[in-house]
Amino acid sequence: MRRDNIVLVGFMGAGKSVCGRLLARRLGRCLVETDDMIVAREGRSIPEIFHDAGEERFRQLEAEALEALKLKSGEIIATGGGLPCREGRMELLRELSYELSRRLEAAPLLCDGAMGTLLYARGVSLDACFDVLNLNNPRLIQSIHADYIAAGADCIETNTFGANRFKLAVHGLDGQVREINRRGVALARDVRESSGRDVLVLGSIGPLGKYLAPLGTVTAEDARAAFREQAEALLEGGVDAFVVETFSDLEEVALAVMAIRSVTDVPIVAQMAFTDDGVTFTGRPAAEVARSLRALPLQALGANCSVGSSTLYEVLEQLHAEAGGLPLAIQPNAGLPSRIGERLIYLSSPAYMAEYAERMVDAGARLIGGCCGTTPQHIAAMREVLDRKRPIQPGTRRATVTVRPVTASASPGLHVARPATVLGRKLAAGEFVVTVELDPPRGHTAEKLVQGAKLLRERGVDIVDINDGSLGRVRMAVLPTALLVRDATGLDINMHFTCRDRNLMGIQGDLLGAHALDVRNILAMTGDPPRAGDYADATAVFDVDGVGLIEIIRRMNEGHDATGSSIGEPTSFCVGAALNPAAEDVAREIDRFHRKVEAGARWVQTQPVYDLELLDRFLDRAGGSPVPVVVGILPLHSARHAEFLHNEVPGITIPDAVRRRLREAGDGALRVGIEMAQELVRSVRARYAGAYLMPSFGRFEVVAEVLDAIR
């Protein structure tokens, strides 16, 4: 094997695939799994190879796959898989301490709520196959996972409750058991990764949907084979634990548990369904259920579905007395359903279920969640209860969870609320905005810039704009400059962001990084081409322009990247757009202005303006502005300065009268320039939303003097 390959070796379920995917994504490499090579070559699954030909044959195939990979270079290679069936291997696995078990010992955990309820609310028919949506509509499934994580769930269940061969056969999908289950795990894990939260992924396994013999036609061996097939696929996907749920028959749940145990020692939570009389649908009381389940190799036992919180609370009390110290899991419905028109409505409110969640924890429950009818709103309410019972350590305080009503066509819309930025708050309140532009330094020292920012802060400025490589010149990157200024002064940052130097992936990565660092005001711009600056031969990217950039940010604020994939928690950027009222092609600029606003710009910020009548005419021709307009003002230092800007800098037009006034002022041109800027600021304050001041030559004291006009 070449030295620049990374080789991961581990038993089935050890996490090779998960670690490999993460490494490949982080390092920009490809992941190759010998198990996948073997399956593709043999045309059958790994368990089938073990069953039909034995482990010796599997290891031979694995050796051949590794031989074929010797010529590979720069790859992530995962091998050493197969089933953990060699003598002593199960004992080794049992010595591992699984995360679910550790966390159940530490504190009560919060599971998610209903999957089917939300799918139905979002337009999926009740008689549709929910499980195949993992393949056909993955974004819908991921949006539900993301909403539950945003609500505060510690565990999410895969959308695989009915993904066994018998239930899938009803829809002609029994040949896709492995694909549907593996994909279900991948969707949940991807959302978990993008959320940035340490959430456990539980592989959901439900009943077969057919009676066991002698009442039905499914033999015990058939049942074991079906459960084993599903468990193997979930295990290959990388679940953290299994939840065997909504079972009515103790014999069937035992078959499911032992089928899982035949392939892995990953933790199992087993949950039975009870009637409103407190017995299973086969007539078994809760105490008997607890005694039967505790004899199985489980990590937790409990009850879910069928009935609401009050009934399952009574069931919990009976389970607790006979559970033998095993952790208890309780996930009630949101009451009993009522049919209103064509819809099923569950009536238990989030507050009601949260109250019972608290009582259930007091009664001994360690895993709390919800089943049919529960939504992210219910889970968010339960989260608040659990957090009150388990004080959060300093430095790990949760953000506020805001909930909007569920509609049939939209996500439940939970998001972690962030306070508005200073700029966003001022614009929303109609306060006059004053912001001053700061150019990043050309070297690696920002001391002069920081001192200038402190001067502006003393003069009453609370927002500064940080430029992003304007005029195509090399300077310190915009984000670190913004952080240096903010951390030294406390000023709110409006970060300029251009499309010139970043491809589509880089744009999104930098935006996510900015948001994580709480830099959330973005002035979205296309950017000056390199030919306008010192690096005429440098390659410009421009995968998107300013309009496209605003659209990307809008999607991030809705929780998606440019392709529509989930990014986890939605961002809360306040995005503005650039406007050039002196553009040569006014019709094109007006069209782009409208498109920017439609894409999501919350305000526009103009190039330097020296004639407000020009801006007035532009906006009149555009039909007015539906968003606030912040007017750019660049104080002029001399007649030569004015001529340079007018004739050599794109996007700046200075009227003849202004340039003439500076020429006539001679040595007093700077004073005249300051006075003209002050006059302009006063006029802007009477007619527009704000002023955007741009100091030339690093002369912050000039801008500070201009600001005296509005103090």
XYZ file of C-alpha atoms in Angstrom:
711
model
C 0.000 0.000 0.000
C 1.403 3.430 -0.892
C 2.374 5.659 1.991
C 0.120 8.552 1.004
C -3.009 6.425 1.463
C -4.860 6.453 4.776
C -6.057 2.976 5.771
C -8.807 2.454 8.357
C -9.121 -1.051 9.808
C -11.995 -2.184 12.043
C -14.776 -4.679 12.519
C -18.259 -4.142 11.140
C -19.932 -1.397 13.159
C -16.648 0.014 14.426
C -17.180 3.267 12.543
C -14.776 2.925 9.589
C -17.294 4.271 7.078
C -18.243 7.255 9.203
C -14.646 8.181 10.003
C -13.680 7.593 6.385
C -16.376 9.909 5.066
C -15.377 12.630 7.508
C -11.690 12.294 6.636
C -12.394 12.239 2.919
C -14.506 15.365 3.172
C -11.969 17.155 5.353
C -8.936 16.196 3.238
C -10.591 16.365 -0.173
C -9.886 12.698 -0.916
C -11.919 9.743 -2.124
C -13.170 6.997 0.203
C -12.847 3.388 -0.968
C -14.380 0.560 1.098
C -13.287 -3.006 0.490
C -16.711 -4.247 1.627
C -18.346 -2.299 -1.214
C -15.831 -3.702 -3.710
C -16.609 -7.241 -2.533
C -20.394 -6.757 -2.715
C -20.115 -5.299 -6.224
C -17.945 -8.205 -7.356
C -19.977 -11.005 -5.758
C -23.442 -9.573 -6.349
C -24.552 -10.416 -2.812
C -24.368 -8.845 0.635
C -21.588 -9.402 3.186
C -23.863 -11.439 5.485
C -24.795 -13.674 2.543
C -21.121 -14.264 1.758
C -20.457 -15.213 5.376
C -23.484 -17.480 5.472
C -22.862 -19.214 2.146
C -19.050 -19.321 1.937
C -17.737 -18.554 5.425
C -15.313 -16.019 6.797
C -12.290 -17.617 5.127
C -13.766 -16.866 1.703
C -14.623 -13.331 2.769
C -11.057 -12.685 3.954
C -9.746 -14.034 0.646
C -11.961 -11.600 -1.237
C -10.835 -8.818 1.081
C -7.170 -9.628 0.402
C -7.817 -9.525 -3.338
C -9.513 -6.146 -2.979
C -6.559 -4.774 -1.045
C -4.179 -6.123 -3.681
C -6.138 -4.221 -6.309
C -5.868 -1.058 -4.219
C -2.074 -1.151 -4.006
C -1.775 1.126 -6.992
C -4.128 3.687 -5.497
C -2.604 6.941 -4.288
C -3.964 9.570 -1.930
C -7.088 7.604 -0.964
C -8.956 6.857 2.258
C -9.284 3.053 2.378
C -11.610 1.301 4.840
C -11.135 -2.433 5.364
C -11.292 -5.226 7.963
C -15.091 -5.383 7.905
C -17.496 -8.255 7.663
C -19.516 -9.678 10.524
C -18.059 -9.891 14.025
C -18.358 -13.681 14.108
C -14.801 -14.874 14.724
C -14.329 -16.538 18.105
C -13.626 -13.946 20.762
C -14.693 -11.001 18.614
C -18.094 -10.560 20.286
C -16.404 -10.561 23.697
C -14.053 -7.863 22.501
C -16.929 -5.746 21.249
C -18.796 -6.155 24.537
C -15.901 -4.518 26.323
C -16.540 -1.304 24.394
C -18.403 1.455 26.227
C -21.088 2.885 23.959
C -22.025 6.547 24.033
C -25.760 5.957 24.536
C -25.164 3.895 27.677
C -22.773 6.472 29.121
C -25.143 9.338 28.462
C -28.173 7.530 29.859
C -26.228 7.052 33.071
C -25.263 10.722 33.182
C -28.666 12.376 32.680
C -32.083 11.971 31.032
C -31.926 12.234 27.242
C -34.479 13.809 24.926
C -35.482 11.914 21.805
C -37.256 13.392 18.793
C -40.961 13.251 17.953
C -43.093 11.894 15.154
C -41.790 11.438 11.633
C -45.038 10.355 9.967
C -47.040 13.223 11.479
C -44.742 15.799 9.926
C -44.586 13.984 6.599
C -48.388 13.974 6.518
C -48.449 17.671 7.471
C -46.100 18.399 4.565
C -48.240 16.745 1.960
C -47.296 13.047 2.004
C -50.293 10.722 1.775
C -50.987 8.510 4.787
C -50.986 5.396 2.588
C -47.644 6.241 0.971
C -44.422 4.411 1.834
C -42.685 6.823 4.191
C -39.433 4.836 4.213
C -38.728 5.133 0.480
C -38.701 8.912 0.882
C -35.115 8.373 2.062
C -34.376 7.779 -1.624
C -37.082 9.812 -3.365
C -37.254 12.948 -1.224
C -34.216 13.052 1.063
C -34.413 16.795 1.676
C -37.856 16.431 3.199
C -36.589 13.799 5.615
C -33.533 15.873 6.475
C -35.652 18.953 7.120
C -37.566 17.017 9.777
C -34.377 15.731 11.398
C -33.024 19.292 11.388
C -36.161 20.678 13.033
C -35.958 18.166 15.867
C -32.280 18.866 16.433
C -33.031 22.589 16.468
C -35.749 21.911 19.049
C -33.128 20.399 21.340
C -33.342 16.642 20.762
C -30.380 14.624 22.026
C -31.333 11.637 19.824
C -32.992 11.364 16.420
C -34.479 8.212 14.929
C -33.917 7.159 11.342
C -36.855 7.147 8.934
C -36.809 3.339 8.748
C -39.626 2.225 11.066
C -41.297 0.186 8.316
C -38.219 -0.572 6.206
C -38.341 -4.364 6.540
C -38.881 -6.773 3.647
C -42.520 -7.530 4.544
C -43.759 -3.948 4.823
C -41.743 -2.796 1.813
C -43.160 -5.671 -0.256
C -46.589 -4.008 -0.085
C -45.094 -1.222 -2.193
C -42.975 -3.511 -4.377
C -39.799 -2.387 -2.612
C -38.709 -5.536 -0.773
C -35.561 -5.691 -2.907
C -34.392 -2.304 -1.582
C -34.203 -3.014 2.149
C -30.455 -2.400 2.380
C -30.496 0.716 0.227
C -33.420 2.354 2.057
C -32.045 1.653 5.526
C -28.473 2.698 4.750
C -29.748 5.887 3.173
C -31.954 6.587 6.174
C -28.920 6.492 8.451
C -26.845 8.623 6.076
C -29.515 11.345 5.997
C -29.705 11.502 9.786
C -25.926 11.508 10.198
C -25.464 14.252 7.608
C -27.965 16.477 9.424
C -26.275 15.698 12.730
C -22.911 16.710 11.272
C -24.199 19.953 9.775
C -25.970 20.889 13.012
C -22.720 20.845 14.969
C -24.474 19.137 17.904
C -23.501 15.839 19.522
C -26.763 14.079 18.661
C -27.128 10.289 18.699
C -28.613 8.548 15.650
C -30.928 5.675 16.588
C -31.819 3.069 13.966
C -35.597 2.609 14.073
C -36.987 -0.910 13.625
C -40.733 -1.547 13.822
C -42.848 -4.704 13.704
C -42.964 -6.771 10.526
C -46.589 -5.916 9.861
C -47.595 -9.601 9.656
C -48.645 -12.068 12.339
C -46.218 -14.743 13.441
C -47.120 -18.408 13.060
C -49.294 -20.152 14.121
C -51.707 -17.173 13.992
C -50.071 -15.953 10.810
C -47.736 -17.307 8.147
C -44.415 -15.770 9.199
C -42.156 -18.315 10.875
C -39.682 -17.417 13.587
C -36.814 -18.029 11.156
C -38.425 -15.748 8.553
C -38.857 -13.044 11.170
C -35.252 -13.318 12.374
C -34.001 -13.123 8.798
C -36.047 -9.995 8.101
C -34.958 -8.238 11.287
C -31.323 -9.260 10.726
C -31.418 -7.929 7.170
C -32.659 -4.540 8.355
C -30.279 -4.420 11.314
C -27.269 -5.173 9.107
C -28.167 -2.332 6.760
C -28.645 0.126 9.635
C -25.385 -1.013 11.164
C -23.547 -0.541 7.875
C -24.940 2.989 7.746
C -23.404 3.735 11.130
C -26.185 3.998 13.730
C -25.186 4.760 17.305
C -27.905 2.487 18.710
C -31.116 0.673 17.751
C -34.634 1.453 18.905
C -37.017 -1.499 18.487
C -40.365 0.194 18.933
C -44.157 -0.042 18.870
C -44.226 -3.817 19.291
C -47.312 -5.558 20.679
C -46.034 -9.144 20.747
C -43.305 -10.086 23.233
C -42.246 -12.990 21.018
C -41.770 -10.709 18.020
C -39.775 -8.102 19.949
C -37.531 -10.881 21.305
C -36.894 -12.107 17.762
C -35.983 -8.567 16.707
C -33.592 -8.046 19.615
C -31.823 -11.373 19.133
C -31.529 -10.782 15.384
C -29.732 -7.528 16.106
C -27.553 -9.207 18.704
C -26.518 -11.814 16.147
C -24.660 -9.132 14.210
C -23.614 -6.469 16.722
C -23.312 -5.433 20.334
C -24.509 -1.875 19.641
C -27.020 -0.715 22.305
C -30.698 -1.588 21.863
C -33.726 0.233 23.293
C -36.908 -1.894 23.182
C -40.328 -0.214 23.439
C -43.755 -1.855 23.547
C -47.116 -0.321 22.629
C -49.937 -0.297 25.192
C -53.692 0.252 25.057
C -55.495 2.809 27.193
C -56.103 -0.046 29.654
C -52.383 -0.234 30.326
C -51.809 -3.619 28.653
C -50.310 -4.573 25.297
C -52.566 -5.399 22.377
C -51.940 -9.071 23.176
C -53.124 -8.509 26.749
C -49.772 -8.422 28.602
C -49.620 -6.028 31.585
C -46.716 -3.632 31.986
C -45.097 -5.529 34.865
C -44.948 -8.735 32.811
C -43.558 -6.824 29.859
C -40.759 -5.393 32.021
C -39.845 -8.806 33.382
C -39.728 -10.290 29.876
C -37.728 -7.454 28.345
C -35.152 -7.242 31.122
C -34.183 -10.847 30.309
C -33.099 -9.725 26.818
C -29.679 -8.173 26.012
C -30.978 -4.578 26.115
C -29.617 -1.260 27.287
C -33.070 0.273 27.933
C -36.727 -0.766 27.856
C -39.974 1.143 27.779
C -43.158 2.083 25.970
C -44.224 4.250 23.081
C -47.118 5.141 20.783
C -50.838 4.211 20.815
C -51.817 6.305 23.845
C -51.058 9.663 25.375
C -48.955 10.903 28.259
C -51.295 10.121 31.143
C -51.673 6.423 30.266
C -47.986 5.907 29.572
C -47.137 7.628 32.842
C -49.060 4.904 34.652
C -47.348 2.276 32.476
C -43.981 3.804 33.369
C -44.656 3.424 37.068
C -45.381 -0.296 36.589
C -42.347 -0.799 34.340
C -40.083 0.899 36.860
C -40.987 -1.570 39.573
C -39.953 -4.570 37.455
C -37.208 -3.196 35.183
C -34.372 -4.508 37.315
C -32.445 -1.256 37.133
C -32.474 -0.936 33.334
C -32.978 2.638 32.034
C -36.575 3.374 31.027
C -37.700 4.974 27.763
C -41.125 6.620 27.351
C -42.403 8.219 24.124
C -46.169 8.889 24.226
C -48.453 10.111 21.478
C -49.780 13.657 21.618
C -53.059 12.245 22.877
C -55.532 10.333 20.753
C -56.177 11.511 17.196
C -59.370 13.190 16.001
C -60.346 13.425 12.355
C -61.212 16.981 11.387
C -62.196 17.113 7.744
C -59.514 15.185 5.891
C -56.859 15.615 8.572
C -55.867 13.731 11.709
C -55.350 16.118 14.611
C -53.623 15.244 17.886
C -54.832 17.433 20.714
C -52.135 17.329 23.430
C -50.402 20.685 23.611
C -46.633 21.119 23.979
C -47.131 22.498 27.492
C -49.205 19.479 28.512
C -46.665 16.974 27.212
C -43.815 18.934 28.780
C -45.559 18.802 32.160
C -45.852 15.023 31.869
C -42.257 14.756 30.663
C -41.159 16.338 33.927
C -43.287 13.905 35.922
C -41.920 10.974 33.908
C -38.330 11.970 34.637
C -39.202 12.211 38.316
C -40.705 8.718 38.049
C -37.474 7.266 36.663
C -37.533 7.762 32.878
C -34.103 8.263 31.275
C -35.134 8.610 27.628
C -38.072 10.934 26.914
C -39.545 11.720 23.525
C -42.746 11.621 21.527
C -44.535 9.453 19.015
C -47.573 10.107 16.785
C -48.750 13.700 16.791
C -45.683 15.142 18.492
C -43.879 17.918 16.664
C -40.732 19.966 17.178
C -42.855 22.332 19.269
C -43.559 19.527 21.729
C -39.880 18.556 21.820
C -38.828 22.173 22.379
C -41.193 22.396 25.357
C -39.781 19.162 26.779
C -36.258 20.514 26.259
C -37.036 23.458 28.508
C -38.289 21.114 31.217
C -35.213 18.875 31.052
C -32.904 21.875 31.106
C -34.576 23.174 34.246
C -34.123 19.814 35.902
C -30.510 19.545 34.755
C -28.837 22.956 35.126
C -26.573 23.610 32.158
C -22.916 24.121 32.943
C -21.463 27.621 32.499
C -20.395 28.218 28.921
C -22.882 25.709 27.452
C -26.057 27.747 27.728
C -28.545 26.921 25.017
C -29.813 29.587 22.689
C -33.497 30.468 22.812
C -35.689 28.215 20.684
C -38.376 30.069 18.775
C -41.355 28.158 17.403
C -43.782 29.141 14.672
C -47.058 27.317 13.962
C -46.881 24.267 11.709
C -48.465 24.502 8.276
C -49.068 21.750 5.801
C -46.750 23.267 3.223
C -43.883 24.447 5.348
C -41.363 23.307 7.884
C -42.402 23.695 11.503
C -39.792 26.411 11.438
C -37.864 26.091 14.638
C -34.746 28.132 14.740
C -32.280 29.273 17.330
C -33.086 32.929 17.816
C -30.206 35.390 17.518
C -30.660 39.009 18.455
C -30.709 41.481 15.596
C -27.437 43.195 14.798
C -27.060 46.866 15.622
C -27.358 47.669 11.921
C -30.414 45.451 11.471
C -32.093 46.901 14.545
C -31.519 50.492 13.442
C -32.808 49.842 9.936
C -35.911 48.098 11.293
C -36.598 50.933 13.733
C -36.122 53.650 11.116
C -33.180 55.198 13.003
C -30.672 57.140 10.956
C -27.697 54.867 10.282
C -24.122 56.106 10.186
C -21.404 53.685 9.161
C -17.776 54.342 8.269
C -15.702 52.277 5.858
C -12.367 50.816 6.948
C -9.909 49.357 4.442
C -7.988 46.267 5.630
C -4.243 46.900 5.956
C -1.867 46.009 3.146
C 0.383 44.228 5.640
C -0.249 41.998 8.612
C -0.437 44.751 11.243
C -3.807 46.338 11.951
C -2.789 48.731 14.728
C -3.387 51.912 12.709
C -6.770 50.642 11.583
C -7.791 49.758 15.132
C -6.738 53.168 16.420
C -8.804 54.822 13.703
C -11.789 52.679 14.648
C -11.396 53.685 18.292
C -11.399 57.357 17.272
C -14.625 56.819 15.372
C -16.156 55.031 18.356
C -15.331 58.041 20.527
C -17.139 60.259 18.002
C -20.323 58.243 18.330
C -19.966 55.733 15.476
C -21.303 52.274 16.337
C -21.101 50.555 12.918
C -18.121 50.204 10.561
C -17.869 48.696 7.095
C -14.885 46.455 6.357
C -13.907 46.440 2.696
C -13.178 43.235 0.770
C -10.282 43.787 -1.621
C -11.755 46.740 -3.480
C -10.007 47.870 -6.662
C -8.479 44.396 -7.010
C -5.603 45.021 -4.611
C -4.082 42.647 -2.080
C -4.920 43.411 1.529
C -5.540 41.489 4.718
C -8.607 39.255 4.325
C -11.869 40.851 5.302
C -13.026 38.450 8.044
C -9.896 38.539 10.247
C -9.799 42.314 9.793
C -13.407 42.501 10.951
C -12.643 40.391 14.016
C -9.581 42.457 14.950
C -11.596 45.672 14.779
C -14.651 44.298 16.573
C -12.693 42.666 19.366
C -10.678 45.830 19.993
C -13.570 48.311 19.831
C -16.918 46.536 20.236
C -18.181 48.131 17.011
C -20.846 46.386 14.943
C -19.365 45.111 11.678
C -20.853 45.396 8.213
C -18.607 43.044 6.239
C -18.294 43.570 2.498
C -18.239 40.237 0.683
C -17.325 39.802 -2.979
C -17.506 36.922 -5.441
C -14.200 37.512 -7.204
C -11.815 35.361 -5.159
C -14.049 32.486 -4.034
C -15.749 29.687 -5.893
C -19.245 28.617 -4.918
C -17.998 26.280 -2.183
C -15.574 28.861 -0.814
C -18.292 31.513 -0.681
C -20.517 29.305 1.416
C -17.709 28.087 3.656
C -16.574 31.642 4.407
C -20.128 32.773 5.078
C -20.723 29.926 7.514
C -17.456 30.768 9.257
C -18.435 34.437 9.511
C -21.794 33.520 10.999
C -20.173 31.171 13.522
C -18.009 34.132 14.600
C -21.138 36.333 14.824
C -20.268 38.558 11.874
C -23.775 38.710 10.392
C -24.097 42.002 8.488
C -23.080 41.285 4.906
C -22.894 43.787 2.054
C -23.072 41.444 -0.926
C -21.171 42.596 -4.011
C -19.856 41.129 -7.240
C -16.413 42.679 -6.711
C -13.858 44.468 -8.870
C -12.024 42.293 -11.421
C -8.260 41.780 -10.924
C -7.529 43.809 -14.040
C -8.662 46.851 -12.088
C -5.795 46.468 -9.609
C -2.235 45.307 -9.099
C -2.733 41.688 -10.208
C -4.047 41.930 -13.740
C -3.050 38.341 -14.532
C -4.674 36.828 -11.448
C -7.600 34.501 -12.050
C -11.040 35.772 -11.070
C -13.702 33.235 -10.145
C -17.129 34.884 -10.289
C -19.123 31.636 -9.989
C -21.960 33.976 -9.033
C -22.468 37.728 -9.021
C -23.896 40.009 -6.353
C -27.469 38.925 -7.078
C -26.532 35.263 -6.826
C -24.639 35.925 -3.601
C -27.720 37.490 -2.022
C -29.753 34.469 -3.114
C -27.201 32.139 -1.469
C -27.432 34.096 1.782
C -31.234 34.032 1.653
C -31.139 30.250 1.310
C -28.740 29.988 4.237
C -31.170 32.054 6.280
C -33.735 29.374 5.407
C -31.373 26.565 6.463
C -30.075 25.410 3.064
C -26.969 25.751 0.958
C -26.908 26.786 -2.696
C -27.962 23.319 -3.856
C -30.836 23.097 -1.386
C -29.081 20.706 1.007
C -29.566 21.320 4.712
C -26.931 23.285 6.617
C -28.605 22.503 9.918
C -29.638 25.546 11.918
C -30.631 28.459 9.606
C -28.327 31.455 9.631
C -29.514 34.933 10.576
C -27.563 37.187 8.236
C -28.636 40.777 7.634
C -27.774 41.242 3.978
C -27.511 44.431 1.956
C -26.687 45.229 -1.659
C -24.539 47.740 -3.494
C -26.127 50.376 -5.730
C -24.516 52.641 -8.324
C -26.935 55.441 -9.254
C -24.296 56.916 -11.607
C -23.978 53.757 -13.693
C -23.528 54.269 -17.424
C -26.251 51.726 -18.196
C -28.997 52.965 -15.905
C -31.591 50.478 -17.156
C -29.307 47.549 -16.350
C -28.514 48.949 -12.893
C -32.236 49.390 -12.156
C -32.899 45.813 -13.250
C -30.140 44.531 -10.993
C -31.437 46.708 -8.150
C -34.860 45.068 -8.424
C -33.334 41.593 -8.634
C -31.216 42.188 -5.553
C -34.225 43.269 -3.540
C -36.244 40.299 -4.786
C -33.359 37.972 -3.839
C -33.486 39.215 -0.247
C -31.484 42.431 0.194
C -32.746 44.271 3.270
C -31.112 47.571 2.381
C -28.982 49.103 -0.375
C -25.765 51.050 0.012
C -24.667 53.393 -2.728
C -21.352 54.277 -4.294
C -20.141 57.772 -3.278
C -22.788 60.328 -4.234
C -22.069 64.015 -4.716
C -25.409 65.025 -6.217
C -28.519 63.812 -4.398
C -30.686 64.848 -7.318
C -28.908 62.169 -9.387
C -29.868 59.564 -6.779
C -33.421 60.925 -6.618
C -33.813 60.641 -10.392
C -32.432 57.099 -10.370
C -34.863 55.961 -7.698
C -37.788 57.736 -9.355
C -37.021 55.884 -12.568
C -36.758 52.633 -10.582
C -40.197 53.208 -9.038
C -38.798 54.034 -5.617
C -36.994 51.777 -3.176
C -38.859 49.185 -1.086
C -35.836 48.928 1.231
C -33.824 51.553 3.135
C -31.146 53.424 1.171
C -27.816 54.236 2.835
C -26.012 56.912 0.840
C -22.268 56.745 0.251
C -20.302 59.906 1.088
C -16.553 60.221 0.407
C -15.073 63.541 1.591
C -12.836 65.129 -1.032
C -9.363 66.331 -0.039
C -8.316 68.353 -3.089
C -9.139 69.145 -6.683
C -6.632 66.492 -7.782
C -8.336 63.940 -5.551
C -11.683 64.768 -7.136
C -10.326 64.458 -10.685
C -8.723 61.104 -9.891
C -11.953 59.661 -8.507
C -14.042 61.053 -11.339
C -11.800 59.879 -14.162
C -10.098 56.731 -12.893
C -12.245 54.961 -10.287
C -15.151 52.884 -11.610
C -18.579 53.790 -10.273
C -17.778 57.312 -9.038
C -19.050 60.418 -10.816
C -18.348 63.879 -9.403
C -20.328 66.816 -10.874
C -18.466 69.618 -12.634
C -19.681 72.138 -10.055
C -18.130 70.195 -7.182
C -14.793 69.810 -8.929
C -14.805 73.488 -9.881
C -15.479 74.543 -6.285
C -12.452 72.548 -5.127
C -10.231 74.039 -7.820
C -11.269 77.532 -6.800
C -10.565 76.741 -3.131
C -6.851 76.178 -3.794
C -5.018 75.352 -0.561
C -8.304 75.441 1.326
C -9.736 72.559 -0.706
C -9.719 70.117 2.237
C -11.838 72.469 4.346
C -14.237 72.919 1.428
C -14.368 69.157 0.930
C -15.306 68.638 4.591
C -17.977 71.357 4.399
C -19.493 69.825 1.264
C -19.561 66.409 2.940
C -21.265 67.903 5.990
C -23.879 69.591 3.782
C -24.474 66.278 2.053
C -24.846 64.405 5.351
C -27.476 66.895 6.535
C -29.426 66.511 3.293
C -29.168 62.731 3.394
C -30.434 62.663 6.952
C -33.586 64.465 5.884
C -34.319 62.170 2.941
C -32.670 58.755 3.314
C -32.061 55.967 5.833
C -28.397 56.547 6.496
C -24.957 57.752 5.525
C -21.987 55.554 4.629
C -18.778 57.576 5.079
C -15.546 56.599 3.346
C -12.274 58.111 4.583
C -9.610 58.551 1.946
C -5.905 57.977 2.613
C -6.672 56.631 6.099
C -7.694 60.115 7.265
C -10.135 59.078 9.977
C -9.986 62.504 11.563
C -11.564 63.969 8.421
C -14.554 61.676 8.722
C -14.762 62.418 12.441
C -15.043 66.118 11.610
C -17.734 65.439 9.020
C -19.700 63.617 11.708
C -19.858 66.819 13.735
C -22.589 67.894 11.324
C -25.033 65.372 12.754
C -24.102 65.402 16.436
